[in-house]
Tab-separated table of C-alpha atoms in Angstrom:
chain	number	residue	atom	x	y	z
Y	1	MET	CA	-130.943	-158.850	-73.982
Y	2	ASP	CA	-128.926	-155.743	-73.960
Y	3	VAL	CA	-131.156	-154.176	-76.612
Y	4	ASN	CA	-134.334	-155.109	-74.704
Y	5	CYS	CA	-133.007	-153.671	-71.439
Y	6	ALA	CA	-131.891	-150.493	-73.167
Y	7	THR	CA	-135.266	-150.116	-74.879
Y	8	LEU	CA	-137.100	-150.793	-71.638
Y	9	LEU	CA	-134.911	-148.296	-69.763
Y	10	PHE	CA	-135.377	-145.668	-72.507
Y	11	GLY	CA	-139.169	-146.175	-72.442
Y	12	ALA	CA	-139.284	-145.848	-68.639
Y	13	VAL	CA	-137.227	-142.633	-68.706
Y	14	LEU	CA	-139.419	-141.261	-71.495
Y	15	VAL	CA	-142.657	-142.032	-69.602
Y	16	LEU	CA	-141.183	-140.560	-66.401
Y	17	GLY	CA	-140.094	-137.419	-68.292
Y	18	ILE	CA	-143.570	-136.968	-69.781
Y	19	ALA	CA	-145.150	-137.404	-66.327
Y	20	VAL	CA	-142.831	-134.780	-64.789
Y	21	PHE	CA	-143.552	-132.398	-67.685
Y	22	CYS	CA	-147.318	-132.797	-67.190
Y	23	CYS	CA	-147.011	-132.206	-63.440
Y	24	CYS	CA	-145.011	-129.018	-64.008
Y	25	LEU	CA	-147.497	-127.815	-66.598
Y	26	CYS	CA	-150.430	-128.395	-64.231
Y	27	ALA	CA	-148.624	-126.683	-61.342
Y	28	GLU	CA	-148.207	-123.508	-63.394
Y	29	ARG	CA	-151.906	-123.408	-64.284
Y	30	PRO	CA	-153.957	-123.628	-61.099
Y	31	ASP	CA	-157.721	-124.025	-61.305
Y	32	GLN	CA	-158.196	-120.349	-60.399
Y	33	PRO	CA	-156.813	-117.735	-62.773
Y	34	ALA	CA	-154.023	-115.479	-61.530
Y	35	GLU	CA	-155.171	-112.365	-59.671
Y	36	SER	CA	-154.682	-109.125	-61.573
Y	37	PRO	CA	-153.039	-106.109	-59.882
Y	38	GLU	CA	-156.406	-104.343	-59.847
Y	39	GLN	CA	-157.989	-107.280	-58.040
Y	40	ARG	CA	-155.174	-107.309	-55.454
Y	41	VAL	CA	-155.624	-103.571	-54.820
Y	42	ALA	CA	-159.401	-103.972	-54.541
Y	43	ARG	CA	-158.978	-106.854	-52.085
Y	44	ALA	CA	-156.497	-104.832	-49.982
Y	45	LEU	CA	-158.813	-101.799	-49.938
Y	46	ALA	CA	-161.764	-103.962	-48.939
Y	47	ALA	CA	-159.750	-105.463	-46.075
Y	48	ARG	CA	-158.701	-101.990	-44.901
Y	49	ALA	CA	-162.292	-100.711	-45.066
Y	50	GLU	CA	-163.503	-103.733	-43.136
Y	51	ALA	CA	-160.882	-103.141	-40.430
Y	52	THR	CA	-161.837	-99.454	-40.218
Y	53	LEU	CA	-165.524	-100.283	-39.888
Y	54	ALA	CA	-164.760	-102.833	-37.180
Y	55	ALA	CA	-162.748	-100.228	-35.266
Y	56	GLN	CA	-165.547	-97.667	-35.606
Y	57	ALA	CA	-168.131	-100.203	-34.475
Y	58	ALA	CA	-166.138	-100.680	-31.293
Y	59	GLY	CA	-166.623	-96.955	-30.734
Y	60	PRO	CA	-164.074	-94.252	-30.062
Y	61	PRO	CA	-162.555	-94.085	-26.622
Y	62	VAL	CA	-164.457	-91.729	-24.359
Y	63	LEU	CA	-162.217	-88.780	-23.580
Y	64	ARG	CA	-163.023	-86.761	-20.535
Y	65	PRO	CA	-162.381	-83.056	-21.054
Y	66	LEU	CA	-159.510	-81.430	-19.223
Y	67	PRO	CA	-160.500	-78.718	-16.751
Y	68	TYR	CA	-160.106	-75.171	-18.000
Y	69	PHE	CA	-159.772	-71.745	-16.458
Y	70	PRO	CA	-159.431	-68.093	-17.525
Y	71	TYR	CA	-155.749	-67.267	-17.875
Y	72	ALA	CA	-154.502	-64.535	-15.557
Y	73	ALA	CA	-150.972	-63.286	-16.192
Y	74	HIS	CA	-148.947	-62.324	-13.131
Y	75	GLY	CA	-145.968	-60.002	-13.124
Y	76	GLY	CA	-146.274	-59.045	-16.780
Y	77	VAL	CA	-144.506	-62.201	-17.931
Y	78	ALA	CA	-145.621	-63.072	-21.445
Y	79	ALA	CA	-146.408	-66.754	-21.774
Y	80	GLU	CA	-147.203	-68.583	-24.981
Y	81	CYS	CA	-148.900	-71.812	-25.918
Y	82	SER	CA	-146.135	-74.114	-27.139
Y	83	ILE	CA	-148.600	-75.995	-29.371
Y	84	CYS	CA	-149.763	-73.085	-31.563
Y	85	LEU	CA	-147.008	-70.628	-30.505
Y	86	GLU	CA	-149.587	-67.881	-29.873
Y	87	PRO	CA	-149.433	-65.828	-26.656
Y	88	LEU	CA	-151.723	-66.662	-23.748
Y	89	ARG	CA	-153.902	-63.578	-23.324
Y	90	GLN	CA	-155.553	-62.274	-20.184
Y	91	TRP	CA	-158.817	-64.143	-19.390
Y	92	GLN	CA	-158.415	-66.477	-22.357
Y	93	LEU	CA	-159.631	-70.021	-21.595
Y	94	CYS	CA	-156.658	-72.291	-20.909
Y	95	SER	CA	-156.025	-75.819	-19.665
Y	96	GLU	CA	-153.075	-77.396	-17.957
Y	97	VAL	CA	-151.574	-80.861	-18.034
Y	98	PRO	CA	-152.393	-82.112	-14.528
Y	99	THR	CA	-149.191	-84.079	-13.980
Y	100	CYS	CA	-146.656	-81.378	-14.952
Y	101	ARG	CA	-148.872	-78.257	-14.831
Y	102	HIS	CA	-147.819	-76.874	-18.222
Y	103	VAL	CA	-150.474	-74.449	-19.520
Y	104	PHE	CA	-151.847	-74.255	-23.071
Y	105	HIS	CA	-154.873	-72.841	-24.888
Y	106	ARG	CA	-157.918	-74.966	-24.082
Y	107	GLU	CA	-158.567	-75.880	-27.735
Y	108	CYS	CA	-154.902	-76.603	-28.452
Y	109	LEU	CA	-154.454	-78.958	-25.505
Y	110	GLY	CA	-157.784	-80.667	-26.199
Y	111	ALA	CA	-156.810	-81.389	-29.805
Y	112	TRP	CA	-153.331	-82.489	-28.737
Y	113	ALA	CA	-154.681	-84.821	-26.033
Y	114	ARG	CA	-157.004	-86.555	-28.520
Y	115	SER	CA	-154.046	-87.646	-30.649
Y	116	ASN	CA	-151.250	-87.834	-28.065
Y	117	GLY	CA	-151.287	-89.051	-24.491
Y	118	SER	CA	-148.465	-86.878	-23.206
Y	119	CYS	CA	-147.563	-83.251	-22.546
Y	120	PRO	CA	-146.242	-81.497	-25.678
Y	121	MET	CA	-143.422	-79.917	-23.657
Y	122	CYS	CA	-142.131	-82.625	-21.306
Y	123	ARG	CA	-143.983	-85.793	-22.445
Y	124	ALA	CA	-145.530	-86.353	-19.002
Y	125	LYS	CA	-148.601	-88.578	-19.214
Y	126	ILE	CA	-151.873	-86.635	-19.449
Y	127	ILE	CA	-154.198	-87.896	-16.706
Y	128	VAL	CA	-157.622	-86.293	-16.482
Y	129	PRO	CA	-158.743	-85.404	-12.951
Y	130	GLY	CA	-161.397	-87.755	-11.633
Y	131	SER	CA	-160.213	-90.553	-13.918
Y	132	SER	CA	-159.517	-94.045	-12.673
Y	133	ASP	CA	-156.033	-92.910	-11.610
Y	134	GLY	CA	-157.659	-90.466	-9.178
Y	135	VAL	CA	-155.263	-87.554	-9.684
Y	136	ALA	CA	-156.401	-84.363	-7.970
Y	137	VAL	CA	-155.506	-81.132	-9.762
Y	138	ALA	CA	-155.134	-77.615	-8.473
Y	139	VAL	CA	-155.432	-75.003	-11.203
Y	140	ALA	CA	-152.463	-72.699	-11.672
Y	141	ASP	CA	-152.817	-69.107	-12.797
Y	142	ASP	CA	-149.517	-68.645	-14.576
Y	143	VAL	CA	-147.466	-71.797	-14.883
Y	144	VAL	CA	-145.547	-72.508	-18.091
C-alpha cells in the first residue's frame, strides 16, 4: 500500500501543479491585449480634451471690468505700474485695486485680474465695485 499511496500522492501533486501552471498562464494573458504606450497617450489626451471641452461648455466666469480713470500725477512724484514696470504717465488710463487702492495701468491690471484674484503688490483680494460684496470705491488720483 505504500507504493499505491505514494503514486496517488504524486499524481495529485502533479495534477495540482498543472492546474496552478494553467491558471498562472491564463492570468498573464487576459482576453484584451496589453495597451501600447501610444494607446495610453492617446487615451490620456482624449480624457484631457474631454475635460477641457466640458469646462468650456460651462462657460468662462463673467468678469466685470474694474473702473478706470485718467492718471493725474500730483507733486511731481513718478509712479510706476508694478506689473509692467513702466511709468504711469499723465492722463494715461489707469485702474486701482478697490480694497487696497494700489494703481496700475488699466490693461495691466485687467490682464492680472483675469488670472489672479489678488493685488500684485499686497495680495489683497480684488473685489469689483457693484459686485455681490457691495464694495464702494472712490477713485484716487495718485495712490501707489
